[in-house]
XYZ file of C-alpha atoms in Angstrom:
688
model
C 135.115 86.273 132.454
C 134.362 83.648 135.277
C 132.560 80.829 134.503
C 130.692 80.084 137.716
C 129.590 83.902 137.337
C 127.990 83.134 133.793
C 126.730 80.014 135.145
C 124.538 81.408 137.788
C 123.459 84.287 135.568
C 122.272 81.537 133.285
C 120.430 80.084 135.883
C 118.942 82.673 136.916
C 117.607 84.526 133.923
C 116.374 80.595 133.001
C 114.114 80.466 135.729
C 113.159 84.034 135.645
C 111.838 82.835 131.970
C 109.784 79.457 132.894
C 108.223 81.906 136.070
C 107.258 84.446 133.842
C 105.900 81.875 130.705
C 104.301 79.938 133.612
C 102.378 83.511 134.892
C 101.184 83.767 130.954
C 99.907 80.763 130.564
C 98.410 80.132 134.029
C 94.734 81.769 132.901
C 94.923 79.729 129.600
C 95.643 76.261 130.946
C 92.028 76.764 132.829
C 90.353 77.453 129.800
C 92.246 74.267 128.128
C 91.283 72.187 131.347
C 87.610 72.984 130.523
C 87.504 71.945 127.597
C 89.333 68.666 127.902
C 86.851 68.158 130.622
C 88.248 68.465 133.958
C 85.833 71.028 135.072
C 86.253 70.811 138.268
C 89.716 72.221 137.850
C 88.729 74.991 136.048
C 86.487 75.894 138.432
C 89.359 75.626 140.766
C 91.620 78.090 138.406
C 88.970 80.864 138.422
C 85.739 79.299 136.924
C 84.369 78.963 133.589
C 81.984 81.877 132.499
C 80.584 81.792 129.092
C 82.302 84.681 128.185
C 85.374 83.119 129.583
C 85.698 85.644 132.573
C 87.141 83.759 134.902
C 89.196 81.838 132.732
C 90.482 86.008 131.810
C 91.136 87.078 135.331
C 93.130 84.218 136.073
C 95.108 85.287 133.103
C 94.963 88.601 133.852
C 96.544 88.123 137.441
C 99.184 85.310 135.515
C 100.118 88.487 133.118
C 100.483 90.730 136.168
C 102.777 88.242 138.007
C 104.543 88.071 134.753
C 105.020 91.281 134.895
C 106.416 91.838 138.027
C 109.200 89.114 137.303
C 109.973 90.770 133.779
C 110.666 93.942 136.110
C 112.932 92.224 137.763
C 114.864 91.293 134.917
C 114.887 94.761 133.767
C 116.324 95.768 136.949
C 119.324 93.134 136.386
C 119.818 95.084 133.171
C 119.771 98.489 134.482
C 122.234 97.269 137.345
C 124.530 96.071 134.327
C 124.618 99.402 132.645
C 125.784 100.727 136.308
C 128.454 98.354 135.875
C 129.416 99.670 133.048
C 129.482 103.246 133.980
C 131.843 102.154 137.057
C 129.280 101.941 139.929
C 128.920 98.870 141.878
C 126.106 96.796 140.223
C 124.488 93.210 140.983
C 126.935 91.742 138.818
C 129.989 94.338 139.779
C 132.290 94.062 136.972
C 130.229 91.274 134.922
C 130.079 93.848 131.640
C 128.514 90.416 130.078
C 125.326 90.888 131.533
C 124.484 93.871 129.702
C 123.912 91.603 126.353
C 123.065 88.374 128.031
C 120.516 90.172 129.533
C 118.979 91.680 126.897
C 119.282 88.823 124.950
C 117.240 86.966 127.753
C 114.543 89.813 127.343
C 114.138 90.322 123.447
C 113.187 86.460 123.517
C 110.930 86.378 126.982
C 108.698 89.310 126.356
C 106.709 87.169 123.452
C 105.980 85.499 126.908
C 104.023 87.811 127.947
C 101.821 88.912 124.497
C 98.459 86.727 125.471
C 97.206 85.533 122.075
C 93.319 86.854 122.104
C 90.723 83.793 121.364
C 88.374 84.489 118.373
C 84.891 84.861 119.729
C 81.535 85.599 118.264
C 78.846 87.954 119.490
C 75.235 88.231 117.778
C 73.360 91.261 118.660
C 69.738 92.102 117.257
C 70.540 91.413 113.527
C 74.319 91.347 113.151
C 76.975 89.678 113.952
C 80.140 90.567 114.984
C 83.054 88.438 114.923
C 86.352 88.890 116.872
C 89.800 87.972 115.176
C 93.050 86.214 116.780
C 94.811 89.228 116.402
C 92.864 91.515 118.618
C 90.290 93.156 115.394
C 86.781 92.616 114.947
C 84.540 91.924 111.870
C 80.480 92.149 111.594
C 77.894 91.279 109.496
C 74.125 92.611 109.330
C 71.846 95.238 110.203
C 73.804 96.997 113.032
C 72.650 100.919 112.034
C 76.077 102.414 113.243
C 77.152 99.144 115.221
C 79.241 97.542 112.231
C 81.513 100.379 112.463
C 84.685 98.467 113.756
C 87.234 98.219 111.029
C 89.950 100.421 113.062
C 89.458 98.424 116.183
C 92.908 96.792 117.813
C 94.152 95.205 120.582
C 90.486 93.567 121.611
C 90.117 91.048 123.559
C 86.405 90.149 124.073
C 83.195 91.569 121.867
C 79.544 92.303 123.146
C 76.721 93.309 120.600
C 73.056 95.114 121.605
C 70.740 95.983 119.723
C 72.331 98.807 117.271
C 75.693 98.976 118.839
C 78.712 96.529 119.763
C 81.016 97.173 122.093
C 84.477 96.012 122.285
C 86.940 95.138 125.528
C 90.238 96.737 124.837
C 93.559 94.313 126.427
C 94.284 97.901 128.545
C 90.999 97.292 130.357
C 89.275 99.709 128.882
C 86.146 99.989 126.474
C 84.981 100.824 122.578
C 81.803 101.534 121.301
C 79.765 101.698 118.014
C 76.470 102.366 117.459
C 73.489 104.602 118.377
C 73.909 106.597 121.478
C 70.111 107.233 122.013
C 70.342 106.638 125.422
C 74.032 106.796 126.280
C 74.248 103.244 125.761
C 77.713 103.667 124.040
C 78.839 106.352 126.665
C 82.007 104.147 127.711
C 84.687 106.111 128.211
C 84.687 106.060 131.554
C 85.333 102.669 132.006
C 88.296 101.181 133.442
C 89.916 98.150 134.496
C 87.116 95.926 132.669
C 87.768 92.124 132.459
C 84.450 91.423 130.665
C 81.235 93.167 128.880
C 77.733 92.134 128.090
C 75.493 93.942 125.811
C 71.444 94.205 127.033
C 68.446 95.837 124.292
C 69.771 99.609 125.584
C 72.509 99.023 128.113
C 75.953 97.948 128.949
C 77.375 96.179 132.221
C 81.440 95.754 132.726
C 82.767 93.292 134.929
C 85.743 95.433 136.581
C 89.032 93.739 138.030
C 87.800 93.680 141.475
C 84.732 92.098 140.764
C 82.789 95.129 140.988
C 80.222 96.038 138.602
C 79.154 99.092 136.270
C 76.959 100.388 133.636
C 75.705 102.568 131.276
C 72.374 103.282 128.867
C 68.523 103.041 129.713
C 67.618 102.536 133.101
C 63.798 102.543 132.595
C 63.703 98.783 134.481
C 66.040 99.247 136.907
C 68.989 97.104 134.655
C 71.653 99.851 135.827
C 71.076 99.343 139.594
C 74.301 97.350 140.294
C 76.359 99.239 141.738
C 76.629 96.956 145.361
C 77.078 93.813 143.863
C 80.621 92.091 144.274
C 82.615 89.437 143.557
C 81.528 88.608 140.486
C 83.336 86.670 138.093
C 80.521 87.204 134.956
C 78.315 89.400 133.481
C 75.168 89.414 131.059
C 72.669 91.385 129.776
C 68.873 91.004 128.548
C 66.410 92.732 126.819
C 66.211 95.318 130.347
C 67.990 93.561 132.852
C 71.224 92.862 134.277
C 72.726 89.383 135.618
C 75.624 88.576 137.306
C 77.481 85.272 138.479
C 78.967 85.801 141.508
C 82.399 83.370 142.952
C 80.229 81.060 144.809
C 77.990 79.733 142.127
C 75.050 82.304 143.129
C 73.112 84.988 140.694
C 72.018 88.447 141.118
C 69.882 89.738 139.042
C 67.836 93.526 138.250
C 65.865 94.814 136.208
C 62.650 93.724 134.033
C 60.599 91.133 136.625
C 57.299 90.843 134.687
C 57.826 87.350 134.036
C 59.958 86.534 137.021
C 62.826 86.439 135.110
C 64.992 87.617 138.215
C 63.799 85.098 140.532
C 67.082 83.518 140.541
C 68.126 83.538 143.998
C 67.712 79.936 144.844
C 70.043 79.278 142.390
C 73.772 77.662 143.336
C 76.750 75.822 141.359
C 75.919 77.245 138.994
C 79.087 78.635 136.100
C 77.983 80.474 133.222
C 74.522 82.747 133.115
C 72.786 84.220 130.106
C 69.396 85.958 129.230
C 67.722 87.390 126.705
C 63.951 88.274 125.959
C 62.483 88.091 129.031
C 64.359 84.975 130.528
C 67.637 84.282 132.368
C 69.194 81.194 132.140
C 71.838 79.033 134.361
C 74.593 76.711 133.409
C 75.159 74.269 136.578
C 78.502 72.754 137.121
C 77.380 69.246 136.233
C 76.094 70.290 132.682
C 72.273 70.685 133.165
C 70.600 74.196 132.696
C 68.058 76.038 134.683
C 65.945 78.948 133.652
C 63.209 81.100 134.405
C 60.692 83.937 132.978
C 59.566 83.349 129.512
C 59.736 84.124 126.181
C 57.362 87.132 124.157
C 55.037 84.125 122.709
C 55.347 81.235 125.187
C 56.138 79.675 128.280
C 59.743 78.367 129.131
C 58.148 75.001 129.909
C 57.871 74.376 126.286
C 61.434 74.972 125.729
C 62.157 71.680 127.420
C 65.334 72.514 128.418
C 65.532 70.022 131.760
C 66.960 67.011 129.765
C 70.082 68.674 128.023
C 73.162 67.160 129.512
C 76.910 67.517 129.064
C 76.100 71.677 128.347
C 78.987 73.710 129.034
C 78.253 77.044 127.383
C 74.868 78.694 127.123
C 73.635 81.712 125.023
C 69.865 83.204 124.481
C 68.080 84.971 121.931
C 64.839 86.756 121.815
C 62.758 83.568 121.746
C 65.517 80.715 121.639
C 68.201 79.059 123.473
C 71.123 77.444 122.332
C 73.587 75.082 124.553
C 76.641 73.947 123.393
C 77.692 70.219 124.244
C 81.140 69.128 125.382
C 81.500 66.949 122.545
C 81.324 70.677 120.108
C 77.232 70.131 118.897
C 74.462 72.497 119.344
C 71.275 71.731 120.789
C 68.553 74.692 120.568
C 65.060 75.260 122.285
C 62.788 77.783 120.735
C 59.576 78.935 120.843
C 56.670 77.247 118.168
C 55.175 80.252 117.228
C 57.873 82.244 117.044
C 59.945 79.977 115.568
C 63.532 81.024 113.117
C 64.278 77.602 111.808
C 67.129 77.650 113.510
C 68.805 74.902 112.362
C 72.092 73.479 113.833
C 71.645 69.886 113.790
C 74.309 69.783 111.273
C 76.922 71.523 113.535
C 80.116 69.499 114.909
C 83.477 71.358 116.304
C 81.860 74.015 117.791
C 84.061 75.768 120.259
C 81.705 78.877 121.383
C 78.238 80.167 120.233
C 76.366 83.130 120.191
C 72.363 83.873 120.447
C 70.717 87.275 118.365
C 67.355 88.276 118.387
C 66.380 85.414 115.750
C 69.622 84.163 114.610
C 72.550 82.113 116.168
C 76.106 81.459 115.817
C 78.486 78.954 116.387
C 82.679 79.548 116.180
C 84.339 76.391 114.720
C 87.876 74.945 116.037
C 89.075 75.760 112.958
C 88.622 79.222 112.982
C 85.641 79.383 110.888
C 81.880 79.940 111.649
C 78.289 78.959 110.872
C 75.008 80.332 111.458
C 71.380 80.023 111.406
C 67.864 81.703 111.541
C 66.958 84.841 110.068
C 68.686 86.210 107.531
C 66.818 89.420 106.574
C 69.818 91.357 106.894
C 72.331 89.877 105.909
C 73.306 88.104 109.417
C 73.705 84.470 108.138
C 76.835 85.718 105.783
C 79.420 83.730 107.438
C 79.597 80.873 105.933
C 83.312 79.893 104.554
C 85.228 79.948 101.838
C 88.859 79.499 102.105
C 91.796 79.087 100.106
C 91.683 81.819 97.761
C 94.217 83.379 95.357
C 92.809 85.215 93.099
C 89.831 87.888 92.959
C 87.998 89.676 89.811
C 85.228 91.943 90.011
C 82.598 92.719 87.189
C 79.756 95.490 87.010
C 77.887 93.830 89.565
C 79.315 90.426 90.321
C 82.425 89.192 92.312
C 84.438 85.684 91.317
C 87.077 83.791 93.179
C 90.003 81.431 92.184
C 90.789 78.383 94.647
C 93.934 76.926 95.023
C 92.630 73.551 93.920
C 91.955 75.315 90.774
C 88.036 75.896 90.785
C 85.988 79.193 90.814
C 83.502 80.665 92.670
C 81.137 83.562 91.918
C 78.780 85.704 93.813
C 75.893 88.901 92.417
C 74.154 89.202 89.358
C 73.490 86.285 87.735
C 70.852 87.678 85.018
C 73.573 86.530 81.500
C 74.842 83.543 83.473
C 78.000 84.866 84.634
C 78.213 83.453 87.705
C 77.682 79.925 86.170
C 81.223 78.627 87.164
C 80.754 75.511 89.069
C 82.100 73.357 86.716
C 84.852 74.706 86.220
C 88.642 73.329 86.712
C 92.255 73.600 86.320
C 92.054 77.687 86.142
C 95.002 79.472 86.913
C 93.473 82.842 86.724
C 90.092 84.697 85.989
C 88.988 88.101 85.150
C 85.361 89.606 84.710
C 83.588 91.860 82.709
C 80.512 93.404 82.923
C 78.120 90.749 82.915
C 80.441 87.646 81.942
C 83.334 85.901 83.689
C 86.788 84.573 81.890
C 88.307 81.724 83.441
C 92.448 81.020 81.960
C 92.959 76.918 82.077
C 96.398 75.575 82.650
C 96.816 74.277 79.373
C 96.372 78.083 77.600
C 92.973 78.073 76.676
C 90.016 79.579 77.712
C 86.349 79.315 78.634
C 83.415 81.778 79.654
C 80.272 82.063 81.194
C 77.551 84.591 80.665
C 77.649 86.627 77.324
C 77.492 83.853 74.615
C 79.510 85.080 71.940
C 82.671 85.108 74.166
C 82.577 81.907 74.442
C 81.959 80.938 70.719
C 84.974 83.284 70.218
C 87.262 82.174 72.496
C 87.168 78.234 72.220
C 89.771 78.643 69.313
C 92.323 80.326 71.718
C 95.115 78.890 72.627
C 98.609 79.440 73.896
C 97.136 81.892 76.529
C 98.696 82.973 79.603
C 97.209 86.455 80.804
C 93.536 87.020 80.268
C 91.131 91.072 80.430
C 87.581 91.140 80.240
C 85.492 94.416 80.553
C 82.414 95.331 79.262
C 81.432 92.589 76.581
C 84.898 91.737 75.504
C 87.137 89.684 75.970
C 91.597 89.692 75.511
C 93.840 86.611 75.733
C 97.926 87.720 76.008
C 99.581 84.566 73.726
C 102.884 82.980 75.012
C 104.765 84.703 71.819
C 103.609 88.538 73.023
C 100.728 89.236 70.524
C 97.251 89.494 71.457
C 93.689 87.668 70.788
C 90.493 89.828 71.773
C 86.539 89.629 71.325
C 84.429 92.416 70.702
C 84.504 94.914 67.161
C 87.436 96.307 68.228
C 89.376 93.038 68.150
C 91.217 93.839 65.251
C 93.005 96.607 65.922
C 95.473 94.431 68.050
C 96.147 92.080 65.609
C 99.562 94.278 65.443
C 100.263 94.147 68.438
C 103.808 92.989 69.588
C 106.314 92.090 72.989
C 102.954 92.856 74.981
C 103.311 91.395 78.811
C 99.902 92.230 79.831
C 96.224 93.550 78.848
C 94.037 94.938 80.569
C 90.083 96.075 79.355
C 87.401 98.602 79.371
C 84.291 98.651 78.784
C 84.401 99.663 74.909
C 88.872 99.909 74.382
C 91.949 97.259 75.320
C 95.029 98.407 76.421
C 98.075 96.149 76.057
C 101.563 96.770 78.253
C 104.826 96.084 76.143
C 107.773 94.351 77.684
C 109.862 98.241 77.077
C 107.213 100.181 79.876
C 105.153 101.606 77.017
C 101.242 101.230 76.857
C 99.303 100.756 73.412
C 95.543 101.557 73.408
C 92.866 100.852 70.705
C 88.695 101.117 70.826
C 86.245 103.937 71.611
C 87.732 106.599 74.197
C 90.914 106.021 72.422
C 90.434 106.582 68.468
C 87.133 108.841 69.225
C 85.892 112.082 70.688
C 87.789 111.603 73.786
C 91.528 110.854 71.861
C 92.924 113.382 73.929
C 91.710 112.326 77.151
C 93.459 108.727 77.202
C 96.628 109.439 75.043
C 98.503 106.429 76.455
C 101.672 107.344 74.013
C 103.936 109.460 76.091
C 103.687 106.365 79.293
C 107.149 105.075 80.179
C 108.318 102.774 82.474
C 104.475 101.389 83.569
C 104.549 97.720 85.164
C 100.723 97.545 85.549
C 97.960 98.750 83.397
C 94.091 98.469 84.709
C 91.426 99.720 82.550
C 87.924 100.474 83.436
C 85.086 102.061 81.583
C 86.309 105.177 79.702
C 89.454 105.629 81.383
C 93.291 103.786 81.893
C 95.330 103.560 85.143
C 99.075 102.853 84.397
C 101.510 101.784 87.378
C 105.748 103.007 87.204
C 108.311 100.878 88.464
C 109.037 103.812 91.213
C 105.173 102.880 92.463
C 103.656 106.093 91.219
C 100.684 106.260 89.119
C 99.531 107.761 86.276
C 95.710 108.177 84.615
C 94.244 109.305 81.565
C 90.307 108.985 80.623
C 86.478 109.979 80.776
C 84.699 109.449 83.970
C 81.070 109.624 83.878
C 80.848 110.311 87.281
C 83.586 111.978 90.023
C 86.939 112.875 88.080
C 88.666 112.052 91.413
C 88.850 108.710 90.120
C 92.159 110.201 88.169
C 93.283 112.082 91.233
C 96.216 109.583 92.027
C 99.082 111.702 91.412
C 100.269 111.525 95.557
C 100.476 108.205 95.382
C 103.625 106.127 96.319
C 104.590 103.598 97.224
C 101.759 101.749 94.991
C 102.813 97.631 94.162
C 99.484 97.055 92.707
C 96.225 99.334 90.782
C 92.614 98.644 89.814
C 89.685 100.878 88.677
C 86.389 100.553 88.991
C 83.305 102.736 86.622
C 84.163 105.848 88.924
C 86.669 104.676 91.635
C 90.789 103.775 91.561
C 92.226 101.475 93.891
C 95.848 100.954 94.942
C 97.988 98.394 96.975
C 100.628 99.833 98.753
C 103.827 98.094 99.462
C 103.200 97.920 103.334
C 100.110 96.014 102.580
C 97.376 98.471 102.829
C 95.320 100.369 100.289
C 94.224 103.840 99.021
C 91.038 104.992 96.836
C 89.962 107.891 95.231
C 86.611 108.752 93.231
C 83.277 108.115 93.604
C 82.012 107.115 97.448
C 78.402 106.918 97.215
C 78.215 102.829 98.075
C 81.706 102.730 100.485
C 83.807 102.321 97.895
C 86.208 104.329 99.197
C 86.294 103.140 102.801
C 89.714 100.825 102.593
C 91.354 102.803 105.566
C 91.572 100.534 108.002
C 92.647 97.237 105.572
C 96.231 95.641 105.677
C 98.419 92.495 105.106
C 96.847 92.819 101.469
C 98.148 91.055 98.518
C 95.557 92.074 95.493
C 92.837 94.253 94.723
C 90.124 94.209 92.715
C 87.636 97.087 92.018
C 84.362 96.190 90.298
C 81.610 99.020 89.242
C 80.628 100.449 92.753
C 82.509 98.125 95.135
C 85.942 97.107 96.085
C 87.648 94.062 97.205
C 90.934 93.085 98.987
C 92.552 89.667 98.969
C 94.587 88.777 102.208
C 97.814 87.109 102.338
C 95.912 84.135 104.826
C 93.505 83.599 101.584
C 90.425 85.798 102.822
C 88.779 88.516 101.642
C 87.274 92.138 102.238
C 85.324 93.961 100.544
C 83.620 97.142 100.863
C 80.885 99.322 98.139
C 77.760 97.983 96.581
C 75.839 94.799 97.982
C 72.857 94.880 96.585
C 73.312 92.118 94.271
C 75.166 89.928 96.627
C 77.873 90.710 95.186
C 80.386 90.942 98.420
C 78.320 88.311 99.983
C 80.123 85.140 99.147
C 83.374 85.079 101.012
C 84.930 83.591 104.245
C 82.759 84.846 106.507
C 80.674 87.801 104.561
C 80.763 90.395 107.402
C 78.462 93.186 106.340
C 79.953 97.024 107.165
C 77.211 99.196 106.427
C 74.133 100.456 103.964
C 70.567 98.490 103.330
C 70.670 94.837 103.351
C 67.602 93.856 101.789
C 67.206 91.347 99.381
C 65.672 92.179 96.509
C 67.135 89.087 93.985
C 63.863 87.534 94.137
C 65.705 84.977 94.847
C 64.353 82.366 97.702
C 67.262 83.201 100.399
C 66.052 80.289 102.517
C 69.400 78.308 101.761
C 71.347 81.923 101.807
C 73.309 80.960 104.673
C 76.184 79.348 102.534
C 77.070 82.816 100.850
C 76.078 81.659 97.541
C 73.482 84.262 97.328
C 71.185 87.396 99.530
C 72.918 89.675 101.120
C 72.652 93.008 99.798
C 73.599 96.587 100.708
C 76.522 99.414 101.292
C 79.730 97.376 101.855
C 81.018 94.205 103.991
C 84.643 93.235 105.459
C 85.471 89.702 105.003
C 87.268 87.628 106.980
C 88.211 84.217 108.695
C 88.403 84.186 112.692
C 92.086 83.065 112.710
């Protein structure tokens, strides 16, 4: 191989690599230029819009250019392949071209993958979050619009009344929710670069600057066929608004309150609409508006004094503005004020407004919310650093990396009173109590006072378990101590390496892979149903109610017991690749070695809906709910949330069910996730 041939080839490949990265990063630079304060540069490179339409368009164009350059590199590789066959190619006789170009392709292709910008969107009574990996989470009352767990490759989300839309990176659109007026008929939309959701319609901006719309058209809000040169769209209650590349605005739909009177607007860089008003953000950071809300005139909102605004959002009766310093201002109608206290918000990078709530995305990827929490739409406040979760009948517990503990759900017996705990290394949850193992081998209990008394003198404990009214401790010497009337049955146990507790029985795993069990449903009427004496090669046990689950070393699972509800909870014969098991009252959960989760049993509360979970490192099962801890220390949960047992993790996001709050507490301060919520299930995750 000649030295000059290699030098020339390397130079060509490095040039292509630089151009590919330049094209892929061009649009991102347009966005970053705005964030850094150079709005004029951002405008020159594609114009900033509230939904990043201009930036995304430039980025898409850069990606297209990168793809062409990448194709050139592939052509070089193809030419090199011809060389090997004896044909004349670009690098005739240079057989080294194939591995060299292949090496280049391997390392340059990631440059073509544009990371999704996390964002939030607020519907009438639900909140939607887009994660950096293209997945979507949702919380609140969406009546079907929360079914987003299977979505992937999403680059933008929009939320309407009872539905949610996702824009995919291939320019197509997915939708979830009611389809009464064809508002979710989005299968025909292609080449889309931004979507906006109204009350009963969706507006889609295409890459060529034209617009399509589907849904309800009673006020002419879909009459956008003649629009061109559009760079951002917005959709309101019964109207649609488009921002043109020259900074002017067009609007169609409901105009009873003159919300379409935007003909004289100029130098607009973002539009937003909601209720019966239209708002425009000008290039100088000021805001203009027309129309009015349900109750009062826009004059009351006093937005004329706003300055340094970089993004706007409009709810049903309120307008919010994001300032360049990361703080937020809000104007709302006094008669229908939603108590939108955003005075403490800082480091905000994006905002969204719902019917009566507002949401802000922070620079660290967490989310804040304010306003009405009737449907749990504010349950987005952040827990972080969770390293283990445990579930009781109606409460959930999280152990943080700093040794403190958090808990949510039913507190009738004081089981949530863990605020003062420290130096905790493991937690367990019983029927109505919480148990914590401290780093010094002692144990603490919240709830169930008789457990607190009996564990006071426990020492040298290395693992704990709790079930029903009992607590169990595994000592460092392999012996076991327990609290409950069944405790004498464990005094003779030795060589135990793990313990588990059901409502009325205790299970111990020995170091030889066999299993011991004592208590009701073991020595009583159901002895034949819970016989574990023949089990071998067991590496973990789980117990709940009246059944026992065993995980074998080969990744298969065995189960015995008596099930009050669905006996399907014992149907685990076909499971493989399992690395951890957990069991609830009437369901069983298995964590697979690929980070996904399987579940069988009763699904009355949606506790089995774990098919979309990924990157899970630990699972827990409560009475009628399931919790999964992800590798990034955030949490997913599904199932019964009637007492708020799901509504407290990092960004707790409801998926389905009645979100009424009947715990009797004053939930006016529930935005911190410590209480409130309710309903059939939630996905919980940070937007990082």
